[in-house]
Short mmCIF file of N, CA, C and O in Angstrom, two decimals:
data_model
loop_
_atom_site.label_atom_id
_atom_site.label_comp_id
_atom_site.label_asym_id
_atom_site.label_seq_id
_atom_site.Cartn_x
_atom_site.Cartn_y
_atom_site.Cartn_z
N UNK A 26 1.71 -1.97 -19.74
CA UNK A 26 0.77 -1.53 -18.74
C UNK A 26 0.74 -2.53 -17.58
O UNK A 26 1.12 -3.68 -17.83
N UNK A 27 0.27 -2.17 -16.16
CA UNK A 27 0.55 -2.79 -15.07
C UNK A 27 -0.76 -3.05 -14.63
O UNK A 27 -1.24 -1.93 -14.49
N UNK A 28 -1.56 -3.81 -14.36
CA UNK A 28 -2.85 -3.54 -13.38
C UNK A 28 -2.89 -3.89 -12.09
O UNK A 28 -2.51 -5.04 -11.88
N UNK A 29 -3.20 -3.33 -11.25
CA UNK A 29 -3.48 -3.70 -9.76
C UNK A 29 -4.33 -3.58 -9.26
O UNK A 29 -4.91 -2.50 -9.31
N UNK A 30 -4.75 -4.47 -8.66
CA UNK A 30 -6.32 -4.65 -7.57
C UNK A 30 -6.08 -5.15 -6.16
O UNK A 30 -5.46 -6.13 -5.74
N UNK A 31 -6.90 -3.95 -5.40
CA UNK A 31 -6.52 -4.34 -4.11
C UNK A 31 -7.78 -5.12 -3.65
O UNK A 31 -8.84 -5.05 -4.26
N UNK A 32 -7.60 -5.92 -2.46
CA UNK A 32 -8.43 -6.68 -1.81
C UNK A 32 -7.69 -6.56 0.06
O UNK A 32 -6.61 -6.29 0.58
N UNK A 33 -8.87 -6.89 0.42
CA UNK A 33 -8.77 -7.11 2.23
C UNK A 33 -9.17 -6.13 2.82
O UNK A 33 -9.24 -6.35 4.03
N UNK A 34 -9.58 -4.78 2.43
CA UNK A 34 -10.30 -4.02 3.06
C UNK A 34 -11.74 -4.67 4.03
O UNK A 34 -12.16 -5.82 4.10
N UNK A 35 -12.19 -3.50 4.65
CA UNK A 35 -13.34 -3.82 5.48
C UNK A 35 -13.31 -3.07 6.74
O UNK A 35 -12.34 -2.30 6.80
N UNK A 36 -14.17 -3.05 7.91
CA UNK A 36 -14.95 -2.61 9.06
C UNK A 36 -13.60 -3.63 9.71
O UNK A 36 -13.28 -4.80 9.45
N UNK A 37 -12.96 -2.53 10.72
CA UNK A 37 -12.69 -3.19 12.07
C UNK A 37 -12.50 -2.46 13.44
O UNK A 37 -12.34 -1.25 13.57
N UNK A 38 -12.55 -3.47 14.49
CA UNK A 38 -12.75 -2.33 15.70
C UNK A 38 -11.51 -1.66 15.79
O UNK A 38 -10.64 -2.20 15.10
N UNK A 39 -11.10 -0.60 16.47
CA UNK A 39 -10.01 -0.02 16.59
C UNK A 39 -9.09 -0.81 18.07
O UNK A 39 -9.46 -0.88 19.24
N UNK A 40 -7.59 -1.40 17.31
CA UNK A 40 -6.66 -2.48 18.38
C UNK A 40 -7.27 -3.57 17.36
O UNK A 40 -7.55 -4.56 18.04
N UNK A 41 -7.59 -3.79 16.05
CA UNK A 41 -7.71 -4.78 15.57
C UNK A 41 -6.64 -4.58 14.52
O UNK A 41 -5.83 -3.65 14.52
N UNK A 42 -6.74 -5.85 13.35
CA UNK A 42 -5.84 -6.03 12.52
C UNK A 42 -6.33 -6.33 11.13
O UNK A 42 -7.34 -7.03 11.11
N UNK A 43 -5.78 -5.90 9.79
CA UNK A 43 -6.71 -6.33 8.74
C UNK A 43 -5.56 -6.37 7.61
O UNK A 43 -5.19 -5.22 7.35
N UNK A 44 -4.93 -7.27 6.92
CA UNK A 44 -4.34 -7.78 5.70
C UNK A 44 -5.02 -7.10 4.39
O UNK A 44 -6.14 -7.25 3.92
N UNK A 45 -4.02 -6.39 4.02
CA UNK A 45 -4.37 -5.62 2.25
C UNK A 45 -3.66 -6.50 1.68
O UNK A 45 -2.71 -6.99 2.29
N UNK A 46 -3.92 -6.83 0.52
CA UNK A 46 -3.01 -7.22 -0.33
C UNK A 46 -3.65 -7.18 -2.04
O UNK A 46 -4.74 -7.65 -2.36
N UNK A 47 -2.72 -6.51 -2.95
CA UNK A 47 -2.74 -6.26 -4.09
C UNK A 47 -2.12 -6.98 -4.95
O UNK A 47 -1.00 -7.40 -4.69
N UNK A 48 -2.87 -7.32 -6.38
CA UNK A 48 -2.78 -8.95 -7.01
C UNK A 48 -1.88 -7.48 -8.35
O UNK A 48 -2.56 -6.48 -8.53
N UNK A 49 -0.88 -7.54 -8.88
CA UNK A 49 -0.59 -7.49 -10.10
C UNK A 49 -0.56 -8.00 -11.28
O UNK A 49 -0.47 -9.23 -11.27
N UNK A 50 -0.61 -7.56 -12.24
CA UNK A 50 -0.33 -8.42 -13.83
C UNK A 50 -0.02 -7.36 -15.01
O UNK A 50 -0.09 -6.15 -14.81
N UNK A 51 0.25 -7.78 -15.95
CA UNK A 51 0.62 -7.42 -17.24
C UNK A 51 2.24 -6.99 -17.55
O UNK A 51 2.58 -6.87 -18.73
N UNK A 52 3.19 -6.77 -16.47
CA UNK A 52 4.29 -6.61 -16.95
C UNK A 52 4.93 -7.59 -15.65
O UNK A 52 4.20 -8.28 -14.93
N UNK A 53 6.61 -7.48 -15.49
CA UNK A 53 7.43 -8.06 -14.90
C UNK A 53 7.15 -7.48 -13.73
O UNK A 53 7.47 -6.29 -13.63
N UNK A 54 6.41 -8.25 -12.41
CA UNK A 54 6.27 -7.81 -11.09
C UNK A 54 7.58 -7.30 -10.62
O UNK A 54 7.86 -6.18 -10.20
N UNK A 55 8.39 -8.45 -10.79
CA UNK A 55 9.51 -8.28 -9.97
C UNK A 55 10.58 -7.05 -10.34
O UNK A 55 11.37 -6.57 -9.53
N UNK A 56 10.49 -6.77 -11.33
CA UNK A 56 10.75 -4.92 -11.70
C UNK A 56 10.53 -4.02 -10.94
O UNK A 56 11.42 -3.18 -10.80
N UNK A 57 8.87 -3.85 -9.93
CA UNK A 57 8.41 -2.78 -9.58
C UNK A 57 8.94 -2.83 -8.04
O UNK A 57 9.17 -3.78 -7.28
N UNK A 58 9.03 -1.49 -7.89
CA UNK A 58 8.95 -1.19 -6.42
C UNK A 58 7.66 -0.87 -6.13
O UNK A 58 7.06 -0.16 -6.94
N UNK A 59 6.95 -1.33 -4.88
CA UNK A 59 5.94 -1.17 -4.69
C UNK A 59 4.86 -0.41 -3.32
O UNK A 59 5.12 -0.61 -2.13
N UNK A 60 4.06 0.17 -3.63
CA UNK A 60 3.95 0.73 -2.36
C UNK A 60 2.20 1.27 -1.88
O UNK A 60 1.23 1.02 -2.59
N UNK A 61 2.15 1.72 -1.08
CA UNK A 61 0.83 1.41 -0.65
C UNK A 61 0.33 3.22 -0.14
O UNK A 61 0.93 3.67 0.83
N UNK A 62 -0.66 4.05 -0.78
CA UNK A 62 -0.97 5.42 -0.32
C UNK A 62 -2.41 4.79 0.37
O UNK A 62 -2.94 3.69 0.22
N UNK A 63 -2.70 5.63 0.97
CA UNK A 63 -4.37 6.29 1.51
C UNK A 63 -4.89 7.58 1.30
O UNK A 63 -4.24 8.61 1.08
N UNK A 64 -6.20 7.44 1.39
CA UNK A 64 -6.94 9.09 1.06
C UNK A 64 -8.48 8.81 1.79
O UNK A 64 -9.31 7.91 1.83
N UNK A 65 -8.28 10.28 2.38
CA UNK A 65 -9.75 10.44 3.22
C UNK A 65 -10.03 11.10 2.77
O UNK A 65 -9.23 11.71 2.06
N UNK A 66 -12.03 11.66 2.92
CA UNK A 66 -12.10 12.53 1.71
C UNK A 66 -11.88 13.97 2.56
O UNK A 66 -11.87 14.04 3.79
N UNK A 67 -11.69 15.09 1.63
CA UNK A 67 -11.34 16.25 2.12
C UNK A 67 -9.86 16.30 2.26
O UNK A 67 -9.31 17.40 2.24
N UNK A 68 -9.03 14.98 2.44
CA UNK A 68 -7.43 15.47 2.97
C UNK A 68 -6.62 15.01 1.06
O UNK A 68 -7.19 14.64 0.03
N UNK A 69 -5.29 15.25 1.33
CA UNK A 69 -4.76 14.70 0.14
C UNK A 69 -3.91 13.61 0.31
O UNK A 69 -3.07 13.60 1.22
N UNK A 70 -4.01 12.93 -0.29
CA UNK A 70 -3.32 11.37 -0.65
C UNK A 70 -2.03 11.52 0.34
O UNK A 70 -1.33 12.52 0.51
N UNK A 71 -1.94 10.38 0.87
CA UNK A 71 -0.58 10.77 1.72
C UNK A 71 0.10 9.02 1.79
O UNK A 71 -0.51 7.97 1.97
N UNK A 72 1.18 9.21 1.61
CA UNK A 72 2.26 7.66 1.49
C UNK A 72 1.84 6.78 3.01
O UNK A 72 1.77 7.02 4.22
N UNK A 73 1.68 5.85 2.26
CA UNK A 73 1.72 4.35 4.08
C UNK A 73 3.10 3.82 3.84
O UNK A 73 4.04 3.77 4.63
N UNK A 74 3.05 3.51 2.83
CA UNK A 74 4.74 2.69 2.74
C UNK A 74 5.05 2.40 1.72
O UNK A 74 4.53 2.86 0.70
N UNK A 75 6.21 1.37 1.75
CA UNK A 75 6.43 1.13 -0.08
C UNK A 75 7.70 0.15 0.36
O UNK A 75 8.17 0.26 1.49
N UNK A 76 8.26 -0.89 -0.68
CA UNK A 76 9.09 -1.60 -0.62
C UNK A 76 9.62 -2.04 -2.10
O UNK A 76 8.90 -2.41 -3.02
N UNK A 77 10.99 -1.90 -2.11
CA UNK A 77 11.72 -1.68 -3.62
C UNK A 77 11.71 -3.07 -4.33
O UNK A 77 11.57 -4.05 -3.61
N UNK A 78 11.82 -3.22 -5.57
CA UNK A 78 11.68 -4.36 -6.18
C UNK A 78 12.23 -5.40 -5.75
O UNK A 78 11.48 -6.37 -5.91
N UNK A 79 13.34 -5.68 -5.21
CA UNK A 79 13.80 -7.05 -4.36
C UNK A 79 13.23 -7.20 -2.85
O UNK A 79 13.58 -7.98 -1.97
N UNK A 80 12.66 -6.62 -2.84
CA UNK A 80 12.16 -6.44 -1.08
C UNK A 80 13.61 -6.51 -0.46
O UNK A 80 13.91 -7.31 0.43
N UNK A 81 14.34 -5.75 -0.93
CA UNK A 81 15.15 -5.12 0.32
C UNK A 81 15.47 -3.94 0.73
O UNK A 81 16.58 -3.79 1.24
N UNK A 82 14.51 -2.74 0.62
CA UNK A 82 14.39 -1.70 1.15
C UNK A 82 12.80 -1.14 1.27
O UNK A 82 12.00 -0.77 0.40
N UNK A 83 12.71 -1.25 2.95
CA UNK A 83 10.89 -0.71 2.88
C UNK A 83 11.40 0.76 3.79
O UNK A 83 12.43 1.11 4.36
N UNK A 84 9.93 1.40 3.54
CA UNK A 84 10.16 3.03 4.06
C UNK A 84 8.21 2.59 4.48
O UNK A 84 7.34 1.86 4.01
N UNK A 85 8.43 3.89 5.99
CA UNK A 85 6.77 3.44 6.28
C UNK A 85 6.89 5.47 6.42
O UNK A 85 7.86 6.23 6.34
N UNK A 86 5.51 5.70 6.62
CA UNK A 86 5.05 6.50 7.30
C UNK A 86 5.32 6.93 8.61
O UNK A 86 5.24 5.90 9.28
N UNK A 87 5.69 8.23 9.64
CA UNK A 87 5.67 7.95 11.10
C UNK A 87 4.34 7.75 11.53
O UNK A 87 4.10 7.19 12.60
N UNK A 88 3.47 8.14 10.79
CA UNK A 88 2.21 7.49 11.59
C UNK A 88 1.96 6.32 11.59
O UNK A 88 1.90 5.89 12.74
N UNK A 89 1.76 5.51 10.79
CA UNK A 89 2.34 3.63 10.99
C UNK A 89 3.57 3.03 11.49
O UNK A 89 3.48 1.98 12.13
N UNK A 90 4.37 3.41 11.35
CA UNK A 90 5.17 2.56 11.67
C UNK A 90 5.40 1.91 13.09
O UNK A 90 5.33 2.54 14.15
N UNK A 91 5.55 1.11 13.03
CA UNK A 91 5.73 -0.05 14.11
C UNK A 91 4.55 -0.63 14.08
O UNK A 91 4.47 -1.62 14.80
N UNK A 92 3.21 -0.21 13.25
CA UNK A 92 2.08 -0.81 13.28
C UNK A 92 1.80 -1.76 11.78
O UNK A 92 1.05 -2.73 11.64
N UNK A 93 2.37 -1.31 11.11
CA UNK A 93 2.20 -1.46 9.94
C UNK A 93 3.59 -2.48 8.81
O UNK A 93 4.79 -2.27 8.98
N UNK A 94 3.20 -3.28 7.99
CA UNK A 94 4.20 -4.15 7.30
C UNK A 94 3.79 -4.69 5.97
O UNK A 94 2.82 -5.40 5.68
N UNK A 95 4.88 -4.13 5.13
CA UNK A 95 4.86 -3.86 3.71
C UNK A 95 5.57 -5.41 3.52
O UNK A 95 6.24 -5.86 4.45
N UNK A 96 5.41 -6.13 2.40
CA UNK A 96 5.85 -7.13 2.05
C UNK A 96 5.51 -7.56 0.42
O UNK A 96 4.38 -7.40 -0.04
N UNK A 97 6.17 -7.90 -0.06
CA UNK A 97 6.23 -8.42 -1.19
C UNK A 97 6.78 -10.13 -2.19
O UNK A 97 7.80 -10.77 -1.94
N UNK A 98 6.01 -10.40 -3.01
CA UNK A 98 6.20 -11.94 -3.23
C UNK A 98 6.27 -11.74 -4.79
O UNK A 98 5.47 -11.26 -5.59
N UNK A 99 7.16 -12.13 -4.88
CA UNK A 99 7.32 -11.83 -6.77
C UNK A 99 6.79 -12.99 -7.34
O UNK A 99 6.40 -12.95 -8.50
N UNK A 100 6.71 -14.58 -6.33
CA UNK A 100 6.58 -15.48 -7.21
C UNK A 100 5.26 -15.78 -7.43
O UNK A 100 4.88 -16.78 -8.05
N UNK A 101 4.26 -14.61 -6.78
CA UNK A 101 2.98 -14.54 -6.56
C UNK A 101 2.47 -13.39 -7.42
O UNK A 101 1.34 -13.46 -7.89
N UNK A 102 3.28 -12.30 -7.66
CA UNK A 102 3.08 -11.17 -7.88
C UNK A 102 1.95 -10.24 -6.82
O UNK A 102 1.08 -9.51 -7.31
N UNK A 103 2.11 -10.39 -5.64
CA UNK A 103 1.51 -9.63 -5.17
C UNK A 103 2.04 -9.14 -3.98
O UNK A 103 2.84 -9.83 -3.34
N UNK A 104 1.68 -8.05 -3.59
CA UNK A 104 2.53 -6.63 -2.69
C UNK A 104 1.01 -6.53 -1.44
O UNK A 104 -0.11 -6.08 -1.68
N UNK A 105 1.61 -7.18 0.01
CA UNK A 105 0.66 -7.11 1.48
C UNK A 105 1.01 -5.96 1.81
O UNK A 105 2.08 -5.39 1.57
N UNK A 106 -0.26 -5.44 2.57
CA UNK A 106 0.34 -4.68 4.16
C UNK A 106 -0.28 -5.20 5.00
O UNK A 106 -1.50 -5.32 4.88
N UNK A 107 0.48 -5.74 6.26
CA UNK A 107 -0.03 -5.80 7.45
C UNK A 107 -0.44 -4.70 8.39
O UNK A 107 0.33 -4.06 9.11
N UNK A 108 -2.07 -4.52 8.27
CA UNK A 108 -2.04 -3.39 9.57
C UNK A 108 -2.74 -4.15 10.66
O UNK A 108 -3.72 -4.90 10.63
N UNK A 109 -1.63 -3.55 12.06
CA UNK A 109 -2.30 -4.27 13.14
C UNK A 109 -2.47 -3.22 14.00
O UNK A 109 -2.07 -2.21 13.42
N UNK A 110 -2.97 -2.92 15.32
CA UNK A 110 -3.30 -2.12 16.18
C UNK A 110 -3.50 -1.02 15.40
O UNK A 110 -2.62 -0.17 15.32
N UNK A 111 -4.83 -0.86 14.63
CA UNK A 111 -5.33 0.13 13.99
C UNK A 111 -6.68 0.60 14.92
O UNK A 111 -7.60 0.14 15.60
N UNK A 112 -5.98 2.11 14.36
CA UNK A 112 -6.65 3.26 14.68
C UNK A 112 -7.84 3.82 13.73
O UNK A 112 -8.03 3.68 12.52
N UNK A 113 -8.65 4.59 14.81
CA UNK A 113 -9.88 5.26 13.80
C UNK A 113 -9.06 6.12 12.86
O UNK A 113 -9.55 6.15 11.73
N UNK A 114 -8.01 6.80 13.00
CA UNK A 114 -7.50 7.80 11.92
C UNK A 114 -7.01 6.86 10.67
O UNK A 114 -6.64 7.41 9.63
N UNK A 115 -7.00 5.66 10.77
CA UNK A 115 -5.93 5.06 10.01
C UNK A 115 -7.51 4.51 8.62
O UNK A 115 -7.40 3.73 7.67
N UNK A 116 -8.77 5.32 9.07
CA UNK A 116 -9.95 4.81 8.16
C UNK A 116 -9.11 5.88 7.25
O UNK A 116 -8.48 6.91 7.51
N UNK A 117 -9.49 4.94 5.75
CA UNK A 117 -9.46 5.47 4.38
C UNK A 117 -9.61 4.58 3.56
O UNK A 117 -9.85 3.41 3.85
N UNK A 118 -9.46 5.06 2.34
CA UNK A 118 -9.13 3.97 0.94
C UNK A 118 -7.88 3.82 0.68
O UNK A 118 -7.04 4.71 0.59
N UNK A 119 -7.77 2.87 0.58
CA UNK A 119 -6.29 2.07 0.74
C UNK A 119 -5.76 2.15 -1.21
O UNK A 119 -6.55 1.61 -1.99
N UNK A 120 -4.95 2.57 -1.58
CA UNK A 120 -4.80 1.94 -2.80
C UNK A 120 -3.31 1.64 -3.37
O UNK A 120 -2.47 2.26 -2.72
N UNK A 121 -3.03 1.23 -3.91
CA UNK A 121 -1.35 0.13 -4.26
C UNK A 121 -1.12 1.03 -5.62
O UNK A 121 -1.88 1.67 -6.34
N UNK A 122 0.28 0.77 -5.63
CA UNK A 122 0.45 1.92 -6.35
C UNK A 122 1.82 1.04 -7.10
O UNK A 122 2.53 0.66 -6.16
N UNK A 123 2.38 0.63 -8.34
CA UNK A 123 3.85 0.76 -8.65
C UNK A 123 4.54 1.28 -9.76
O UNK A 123 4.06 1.65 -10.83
N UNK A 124 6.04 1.26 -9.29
CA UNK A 124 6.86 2.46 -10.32
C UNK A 124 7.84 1.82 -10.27
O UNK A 124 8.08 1.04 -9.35
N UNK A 125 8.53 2.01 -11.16
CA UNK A 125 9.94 1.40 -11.38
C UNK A 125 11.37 1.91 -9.94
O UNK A 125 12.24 1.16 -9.49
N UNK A 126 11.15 3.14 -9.63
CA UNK A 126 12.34 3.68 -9.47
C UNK A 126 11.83 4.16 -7.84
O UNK A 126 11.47 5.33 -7.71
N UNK A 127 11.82 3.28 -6.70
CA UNK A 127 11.73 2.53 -5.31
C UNK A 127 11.90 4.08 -4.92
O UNK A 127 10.76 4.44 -4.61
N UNK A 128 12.94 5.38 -4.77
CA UNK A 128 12.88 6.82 -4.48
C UNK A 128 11.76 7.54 -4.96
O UNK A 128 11.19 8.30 -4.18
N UNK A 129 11.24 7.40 -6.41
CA UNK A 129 10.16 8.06 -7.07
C UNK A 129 9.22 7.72 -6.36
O UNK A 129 8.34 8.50 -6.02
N UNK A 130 9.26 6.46 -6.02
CA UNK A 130 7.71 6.00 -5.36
C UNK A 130 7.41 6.78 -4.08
O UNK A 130 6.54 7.63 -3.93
N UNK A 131 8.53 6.21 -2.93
CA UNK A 131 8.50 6.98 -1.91
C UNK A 131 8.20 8.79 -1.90
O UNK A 131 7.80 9.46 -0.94
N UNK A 132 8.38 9.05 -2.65
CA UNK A 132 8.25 10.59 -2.63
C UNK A 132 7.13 11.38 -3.19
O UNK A 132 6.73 12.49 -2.84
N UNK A 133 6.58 10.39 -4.39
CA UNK A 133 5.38 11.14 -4.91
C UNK A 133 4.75 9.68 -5.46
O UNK A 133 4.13 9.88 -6.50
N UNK A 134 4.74 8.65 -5.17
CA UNK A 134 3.81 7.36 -6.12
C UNK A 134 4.37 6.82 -7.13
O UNK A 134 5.55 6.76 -7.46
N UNK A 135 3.23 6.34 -7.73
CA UNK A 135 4.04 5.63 -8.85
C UNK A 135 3.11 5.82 -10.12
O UNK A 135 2.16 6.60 -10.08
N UNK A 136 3.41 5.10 -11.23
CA UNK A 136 3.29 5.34 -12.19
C UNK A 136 1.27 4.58 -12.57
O UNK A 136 0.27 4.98 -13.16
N UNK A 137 1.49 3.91 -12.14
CA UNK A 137 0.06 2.45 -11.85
C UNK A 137 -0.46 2.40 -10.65
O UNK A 137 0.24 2.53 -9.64
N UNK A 138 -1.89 2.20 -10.62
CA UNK A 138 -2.81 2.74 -8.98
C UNK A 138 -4.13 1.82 -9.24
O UNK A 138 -5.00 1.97 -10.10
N UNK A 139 -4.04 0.96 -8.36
CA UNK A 139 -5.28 0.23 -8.17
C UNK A 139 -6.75 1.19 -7.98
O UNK A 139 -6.90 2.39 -8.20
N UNK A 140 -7.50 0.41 -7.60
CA UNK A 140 -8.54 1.19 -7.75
C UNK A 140 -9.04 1.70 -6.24
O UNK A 140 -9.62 2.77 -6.04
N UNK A 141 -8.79 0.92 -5.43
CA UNK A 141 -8.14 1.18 -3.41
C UNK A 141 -9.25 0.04 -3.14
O UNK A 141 -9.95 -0.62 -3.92
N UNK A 142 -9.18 0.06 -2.17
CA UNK A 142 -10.00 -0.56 -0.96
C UNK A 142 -10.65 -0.07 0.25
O UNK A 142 -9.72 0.23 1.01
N UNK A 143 -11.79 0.18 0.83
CA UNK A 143 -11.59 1.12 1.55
C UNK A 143 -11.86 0.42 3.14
O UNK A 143 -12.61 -0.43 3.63
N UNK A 144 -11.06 1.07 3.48
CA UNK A 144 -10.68 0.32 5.43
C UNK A 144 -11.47 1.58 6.26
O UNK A 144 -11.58 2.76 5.92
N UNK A 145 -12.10 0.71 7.79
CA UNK A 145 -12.87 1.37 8.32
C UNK A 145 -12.49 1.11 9.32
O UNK A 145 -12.43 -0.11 9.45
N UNK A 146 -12.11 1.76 10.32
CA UNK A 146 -11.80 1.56 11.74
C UNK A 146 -12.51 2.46 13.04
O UNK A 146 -12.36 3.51 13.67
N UNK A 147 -13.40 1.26 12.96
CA UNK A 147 -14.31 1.91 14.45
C UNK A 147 -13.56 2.11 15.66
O UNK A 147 -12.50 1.54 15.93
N UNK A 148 -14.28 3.08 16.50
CA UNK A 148 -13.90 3.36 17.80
C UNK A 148 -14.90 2.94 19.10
O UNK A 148 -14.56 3.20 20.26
#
């Protein structure tokens, strides 16, 4: 079993910037590909990004990207996103997600899901 907890959520103005980052444990970090969904309420879960177990392949969203940066530290076990020039749409609960197999993730999640964080971006 995998656990993940996210942290760095919070209130920010919109053109601001706010650091997620999710602490793992219980199996081999450096196994997982890892990746990051959101959910507002009323819409359905939709992918921010994700980056494969060596951190050498990340995939973003077109609605983030160029705003947004997935990163990963195995010797830490824990999986960032940088969001910067955030938008009011970009409010939700943030939650970390990992799976073994870096395509599975990208396409539908993963197997293990934190519990989220939830980000607020005023206008």
């Amino acid at each position: 079993q995998v656990q993940l907890v996210e942290s760095g959520g919070g209130l920010v103005q919109a053109g601001g910037s706010l650091r997620l980052s999710c602490a793992a444990s219980g199996r081999t970090f450096s196994s997982y590909a890892m990746g990051w969904f959101r959910q507002t309420p009323g819409k359905e879960r939709e992918f921010v990004a994700a980056i494969s177990r060596n951190g050498g392949s990340t995939s973003y969203a077109d609605s983030v990207k160029g705003r947004f940066t997935i990163s990963k530290d195995n010797a830490k076990n824990t999986v960032a996103l940088q969001m910067n020039s955030l938008k009011p749409e970009d409010t939700a609960v943030y939650y970390c997600t990992a799976q073994l197999f870096f395509s599975t993730l990208v396409a539908g999640g993963g197997d293990y899901w934190g519990q989220g964080t939830q980000v607020t971006v005023s206008s």
